[in-house]
Coordinates of C-alpha atoms in Angstrom, one line a residue:
M115 CA 118.1 105.9 97.8
E116 CA 115.5 103.9 96.1
S117 CA 112.6 104.2 98.6
R118 CA 111.6 106.4 101.5
L119 CA 109.3 105.8 104.4
I120 CA 107.7 108.9 105.8
F121 CA 106.0 109.1 109.3
T122 CA 103.2 111.7 109.3
T123 CA 101.4 113.0 112.4
P124 CA 98.2 115.1 112.6
E125 CA 100.5 118.3 112.6
G126 CA 102.2 117.1 109.4
P127 CA 105.3 115.0 108.3
M128 CA 107.5 114.2 111.3
C129 CA 110.5 112.3 109.9
Y130 CA 111.6 109.9 107.2
V131 CA 114.1 107.1 106.5
D132 CA 115.7 106.4 103.2
Y133 CA 116.4 102.8 102.0
N134 CA 118.8 101.5 99.4
T135 CA 116.3 99.2 97.8
Q136 CA 112.5 99.3 97.2
Q137 CA 112.2 95.8 98.8
K138 CA 113.7 97.1 102.1
G139 CA 111.1 99.9 102.4
A140 CA 108.3 97.6 101.5
S141 CA 109.4 95.0 104.0
I142 CA 109.6 97.6 106.9
L143 CA 106.1 98.9 106.0
E144 CA 104.8 95.3 106.0
E145 CA 106.5 94.7 109.4
L146 CA 104.7 97.9 110.7
R147 CA 101.4 96.6 109.5
Q148 CA 101.8 93.2 111.3
T149 CA 103.0 95.0 114.5
A150 CA 100.1 97.5 114.8
S151 CA 97.9 96.7 117.8
Y152 CA 94.6 97.8 116.4
F153 CA 93.0 99.4 113.3
Q154 CA 90.4 102.0 112.9
S155 CA 89.2 104.3 110.2
N156 CA 90.6 107.4 111.9
R157 CA 93.6 108.5 110.0
S158 CA 95.6 110.4 112.5
Y159 CA 99.1 108.9 111.9
E160 CA 100.4 107.6 108.6
F161 CA 103.4 105.7 107.2
S162 CA 103.8 106.4 103.6
L163 CA 106.2 104.5 101.3
F164 CA 107.5 106.4 98.3
T165 CA 109.6 104.8 95.5
R166 CA 112.0 106.5 93.2
V167 CA 110.8 106.6 89.6
K168 CA 113.4 108.2 87.4
N169 CA 114.2 111.6 89.2
R170 CA 111.2 111.8 91.5
L171 CA 109.5 110.0 94.5
V172 CA 106.1 108.5 93.9
K173 CA 103.8 107.3 96.8
T174 CA 103.3 103.6 96.2
D175 CA 101.8 102.4 99.5
W176 CA 100.6 103.7 103.0
F177 CA 99.4 102.6 106.3
Y178 CA 97.1 104.5 108.8
L179 CA 97.2 104.3 112.5
P180 CA 94.4 105.7 114.7
S181 CA 96.8 106.7 117.5
F182 CA 100.5 106.8 118.4
D183 CA 101.9 103.3 118.5
V184 CA 105.2 103.0 120.3
R185 CA 106.1 99.6 118.9
C186 CA 105.7 100.8 115.3
I187 CA 107.8 103.9 116.0
H188 CA 110.5 101.7 117.5
I189 CA 110.6 99.5 114.4
F190 CA 110.6 102.6 112.1
L191 CA 113.4 104.3 113.9
N192 CA 115.5 101.1 114.2
S193 CA 115.2 100.6 110.5
A194 CA 117.2 103.8 110.1
V195 CA 120.3 102.3 111.7
Y196 CA 120.8 99.7 109.0

């Protein structure tokens, strides 16, 4: 596992997906950004990308959603299959 994408809701972290490469995690996060239907400053839902640095995970990128976006969740969950 070289990167981890975590989905956080207003109640706290909901779930995460681990990826074998840093590029895979970054590409899924970019796909989520392009798929999101709208943006606001409200930070209710978040996708956070963590990268392995030595023996720990470091938050390297993130993306906020103002509300639950079914298309983004679908992409996120489907990325766990591969």
